[in-house]
PDB file of C-alpha atoms in Angstrom:
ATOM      1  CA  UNK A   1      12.295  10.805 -10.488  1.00  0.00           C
ATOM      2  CA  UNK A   2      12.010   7.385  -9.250  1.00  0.00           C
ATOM      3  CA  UNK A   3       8.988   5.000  -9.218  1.00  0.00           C
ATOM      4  CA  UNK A   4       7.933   2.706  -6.222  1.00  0.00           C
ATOM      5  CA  UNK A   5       5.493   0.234  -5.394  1.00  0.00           C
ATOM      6  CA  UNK A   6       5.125   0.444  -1.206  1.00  0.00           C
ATOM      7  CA  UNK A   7       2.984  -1.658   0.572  1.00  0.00           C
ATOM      8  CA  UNK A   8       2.024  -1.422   4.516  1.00  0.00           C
ATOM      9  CA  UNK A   9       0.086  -3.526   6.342  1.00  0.00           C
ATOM     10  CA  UNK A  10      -2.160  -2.615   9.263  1.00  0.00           C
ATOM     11  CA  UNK A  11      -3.396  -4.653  12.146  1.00  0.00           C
ATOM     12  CA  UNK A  12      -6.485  -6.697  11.636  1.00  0.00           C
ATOM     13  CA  UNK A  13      -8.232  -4.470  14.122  1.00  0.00           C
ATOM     14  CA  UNK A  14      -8.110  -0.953  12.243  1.00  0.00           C
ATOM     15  CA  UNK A  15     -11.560   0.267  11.326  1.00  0.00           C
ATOM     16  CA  UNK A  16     -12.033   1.220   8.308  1.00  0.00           C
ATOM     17  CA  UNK A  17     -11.920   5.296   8.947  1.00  0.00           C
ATOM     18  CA  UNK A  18      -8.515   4.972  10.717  1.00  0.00           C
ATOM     19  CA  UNK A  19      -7.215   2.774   7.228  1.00  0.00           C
ATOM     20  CA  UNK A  20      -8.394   6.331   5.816  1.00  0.00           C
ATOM     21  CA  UNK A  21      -6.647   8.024   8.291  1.00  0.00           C
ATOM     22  CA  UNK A  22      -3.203   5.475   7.399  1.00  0.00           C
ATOM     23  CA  UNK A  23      -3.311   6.421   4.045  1.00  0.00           C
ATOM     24  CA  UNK A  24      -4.100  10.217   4.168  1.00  0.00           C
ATOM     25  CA  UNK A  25      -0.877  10.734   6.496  1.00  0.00           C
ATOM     26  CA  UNK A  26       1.077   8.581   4.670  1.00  0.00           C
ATOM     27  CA  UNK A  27       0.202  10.382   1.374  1.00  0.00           C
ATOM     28  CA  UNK A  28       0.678  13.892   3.017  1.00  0.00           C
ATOM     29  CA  UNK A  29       4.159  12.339   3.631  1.00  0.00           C
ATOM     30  CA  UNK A  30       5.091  11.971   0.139  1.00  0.00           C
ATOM     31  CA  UNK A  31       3.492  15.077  -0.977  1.00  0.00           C
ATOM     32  CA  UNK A  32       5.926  17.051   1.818  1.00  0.00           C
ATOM     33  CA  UNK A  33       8.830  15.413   0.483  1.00  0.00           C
ATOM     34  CA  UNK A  34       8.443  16.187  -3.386  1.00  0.00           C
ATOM     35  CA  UNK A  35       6.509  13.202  -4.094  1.00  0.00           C
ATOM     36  CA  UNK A  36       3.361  12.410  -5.955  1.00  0.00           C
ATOM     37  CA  UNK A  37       1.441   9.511  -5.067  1.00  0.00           C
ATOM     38  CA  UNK A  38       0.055   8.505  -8.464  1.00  0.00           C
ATOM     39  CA  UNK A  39      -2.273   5.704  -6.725  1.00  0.00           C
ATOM     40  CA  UNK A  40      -3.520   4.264  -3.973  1.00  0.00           C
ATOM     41  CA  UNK A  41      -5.084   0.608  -3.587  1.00  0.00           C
ATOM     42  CA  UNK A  42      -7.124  -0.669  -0.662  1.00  0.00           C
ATOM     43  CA  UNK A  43      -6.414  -4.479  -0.924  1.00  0.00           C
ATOM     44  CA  UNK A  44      -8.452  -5.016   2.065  1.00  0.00           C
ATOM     45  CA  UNK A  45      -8.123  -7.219   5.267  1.00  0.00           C
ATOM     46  CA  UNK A  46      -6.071 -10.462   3.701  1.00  0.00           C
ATOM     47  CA  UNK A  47      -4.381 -13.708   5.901  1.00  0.00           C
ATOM     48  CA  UNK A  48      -0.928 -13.421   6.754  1.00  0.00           C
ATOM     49  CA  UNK A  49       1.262 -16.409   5.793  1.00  0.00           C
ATOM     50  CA  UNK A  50       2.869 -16.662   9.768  1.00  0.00           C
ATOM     51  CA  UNK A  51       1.774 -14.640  13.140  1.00  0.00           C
ATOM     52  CA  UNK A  52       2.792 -10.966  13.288  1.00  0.00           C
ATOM     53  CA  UNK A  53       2.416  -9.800  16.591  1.00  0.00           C
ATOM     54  CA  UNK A  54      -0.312 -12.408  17.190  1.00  0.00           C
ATOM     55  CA  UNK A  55      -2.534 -11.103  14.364  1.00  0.00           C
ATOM     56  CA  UNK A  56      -3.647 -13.117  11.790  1.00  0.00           C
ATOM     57  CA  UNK A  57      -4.852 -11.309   9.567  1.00  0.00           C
ATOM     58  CA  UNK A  58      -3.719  -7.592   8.066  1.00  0.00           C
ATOM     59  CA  UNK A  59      -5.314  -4.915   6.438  1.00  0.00           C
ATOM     60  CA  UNK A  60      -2.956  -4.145   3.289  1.00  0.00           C
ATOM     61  CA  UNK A  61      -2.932  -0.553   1.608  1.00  0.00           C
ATOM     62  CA  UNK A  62      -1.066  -0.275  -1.885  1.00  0.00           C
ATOM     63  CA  UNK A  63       0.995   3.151  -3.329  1.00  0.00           C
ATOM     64  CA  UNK A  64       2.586   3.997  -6.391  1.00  0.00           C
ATOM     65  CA  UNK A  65       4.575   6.867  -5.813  1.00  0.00           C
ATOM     66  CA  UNK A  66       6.821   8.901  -7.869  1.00  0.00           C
ATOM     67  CA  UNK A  67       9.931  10.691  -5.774  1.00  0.00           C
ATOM     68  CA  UNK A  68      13.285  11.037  -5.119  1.00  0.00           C
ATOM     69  CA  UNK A  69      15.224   8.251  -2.306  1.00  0.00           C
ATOM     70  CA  UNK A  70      14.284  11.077   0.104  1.00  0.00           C
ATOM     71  CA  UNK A  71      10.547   9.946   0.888  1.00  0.00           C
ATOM     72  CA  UNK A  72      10.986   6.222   1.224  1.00  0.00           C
ATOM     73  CA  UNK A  73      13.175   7.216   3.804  1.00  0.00           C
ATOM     74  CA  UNK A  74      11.173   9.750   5.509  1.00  0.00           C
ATOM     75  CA  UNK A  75       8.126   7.303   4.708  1.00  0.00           C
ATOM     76  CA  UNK A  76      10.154   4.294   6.222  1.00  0.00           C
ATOM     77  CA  UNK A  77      10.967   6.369   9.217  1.00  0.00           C
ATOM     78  CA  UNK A  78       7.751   7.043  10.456  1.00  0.00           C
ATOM     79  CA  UNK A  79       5.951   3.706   9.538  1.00  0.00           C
ATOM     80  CA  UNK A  80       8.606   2.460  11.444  1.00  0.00           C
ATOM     81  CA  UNK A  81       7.352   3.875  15.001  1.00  0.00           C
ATOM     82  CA  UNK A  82       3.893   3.574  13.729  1.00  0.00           C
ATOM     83  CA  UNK A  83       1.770   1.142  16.326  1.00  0.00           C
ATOM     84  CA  UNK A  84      -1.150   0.307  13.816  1.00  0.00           C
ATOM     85  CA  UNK A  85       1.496  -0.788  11.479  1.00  0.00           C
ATOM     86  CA  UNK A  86       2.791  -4.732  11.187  1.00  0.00           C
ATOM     87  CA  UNK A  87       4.986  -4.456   7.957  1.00  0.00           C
ATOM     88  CA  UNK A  88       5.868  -2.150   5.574  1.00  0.00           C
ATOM     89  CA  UNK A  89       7.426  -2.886   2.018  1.00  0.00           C
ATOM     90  CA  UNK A  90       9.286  -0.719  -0.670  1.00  0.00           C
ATOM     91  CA  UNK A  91      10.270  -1.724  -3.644  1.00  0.00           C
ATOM     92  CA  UNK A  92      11.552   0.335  -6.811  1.00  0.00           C
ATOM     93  CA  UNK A  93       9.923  -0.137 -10.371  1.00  0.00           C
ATOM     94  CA  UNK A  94      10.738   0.479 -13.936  1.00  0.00           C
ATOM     95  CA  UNK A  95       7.406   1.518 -14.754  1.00  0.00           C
ATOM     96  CA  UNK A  96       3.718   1.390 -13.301  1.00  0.00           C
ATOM     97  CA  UNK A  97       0.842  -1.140 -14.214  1.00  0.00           C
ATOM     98  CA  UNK A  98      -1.620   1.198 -13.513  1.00  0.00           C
ATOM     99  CA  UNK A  99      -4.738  -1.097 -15.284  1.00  0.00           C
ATOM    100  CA  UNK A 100      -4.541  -4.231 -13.700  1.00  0.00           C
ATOM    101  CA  UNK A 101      -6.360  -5.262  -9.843  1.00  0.00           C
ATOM    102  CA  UNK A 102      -4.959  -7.995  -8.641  1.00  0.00           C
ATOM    103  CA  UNK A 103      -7.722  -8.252  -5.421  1.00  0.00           C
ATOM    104  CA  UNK A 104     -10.442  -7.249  -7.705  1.00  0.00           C
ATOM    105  CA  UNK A 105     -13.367  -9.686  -7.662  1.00  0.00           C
ATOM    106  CA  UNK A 106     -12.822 -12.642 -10.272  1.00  0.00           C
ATOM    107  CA  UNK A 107     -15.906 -11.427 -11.174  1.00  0.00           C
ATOM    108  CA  UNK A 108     -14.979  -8.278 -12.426  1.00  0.00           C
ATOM    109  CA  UNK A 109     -11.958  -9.495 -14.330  1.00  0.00           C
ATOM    110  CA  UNK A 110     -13.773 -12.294 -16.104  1.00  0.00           C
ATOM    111  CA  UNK A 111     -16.625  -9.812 -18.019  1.00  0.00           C
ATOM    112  CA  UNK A 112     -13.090  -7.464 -19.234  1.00  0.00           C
ATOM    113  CA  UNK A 113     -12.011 -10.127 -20.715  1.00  0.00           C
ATOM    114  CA  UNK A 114     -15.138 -11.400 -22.316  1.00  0.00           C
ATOM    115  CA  UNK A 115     -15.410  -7.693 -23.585  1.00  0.00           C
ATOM    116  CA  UNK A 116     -12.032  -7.966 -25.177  1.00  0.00           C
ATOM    117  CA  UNK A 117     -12.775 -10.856 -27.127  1.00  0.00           C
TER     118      UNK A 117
END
């Protein structure tokens, strides 16, 4: 089994229940293909560094999936005549980092690490 890290992005117009809706059919996807999605990260709606189909902005949705070659493709596929979708990103991993959140609140990350000292 293989690991990846894939990351879409959704228009900045998406409501919040169709995000839900993104990531449930993207997640039955994997599951139909062998896969496991081992998480899923809601990143939230974050500027874009140049225009994407005149948006701005993009609502980004994070998975760590465990599978074969066969569903990134099939995952690719679909995302790929997916409207509510700007970009889409796979990339293969060694292993997961499971603990960190890199769009957590600073907050958050600040009172771990005063716990840890």
């Amino acid at each position: 089994m293989n690991l990846y890290e894939h990351t879409i992005i959704a228009r900045q117009d998406t409501s919040p229940s169709e995000l839900k809706q993104l990531t449930e059919k993207y997640s039955k996807i994997v599951e139909k293909n062998e896969g496991e999605v081992v998480k899923t990260e809601n990143w939230g709606l974050l500027n874009l560094s140049y225009l994407i189909k005149k948006n701005k902005k993009g609502s980004y949705i994070h998975f760590k999936i465990k599978g074969k070659g066969k569903v990134v493709e099939e995952l690719e596929k679909n995302e790929a005549i997916d409207k509510k979708l700007l970009r889409y990103l796979t990339v293969r991993v060694k292993e997961f980092d499971l603990d960190t959140n890199y769009f957590g609140k600073k907050e958050d990350s600040e009172n771990k690490e005063s716990t840890k000292n």
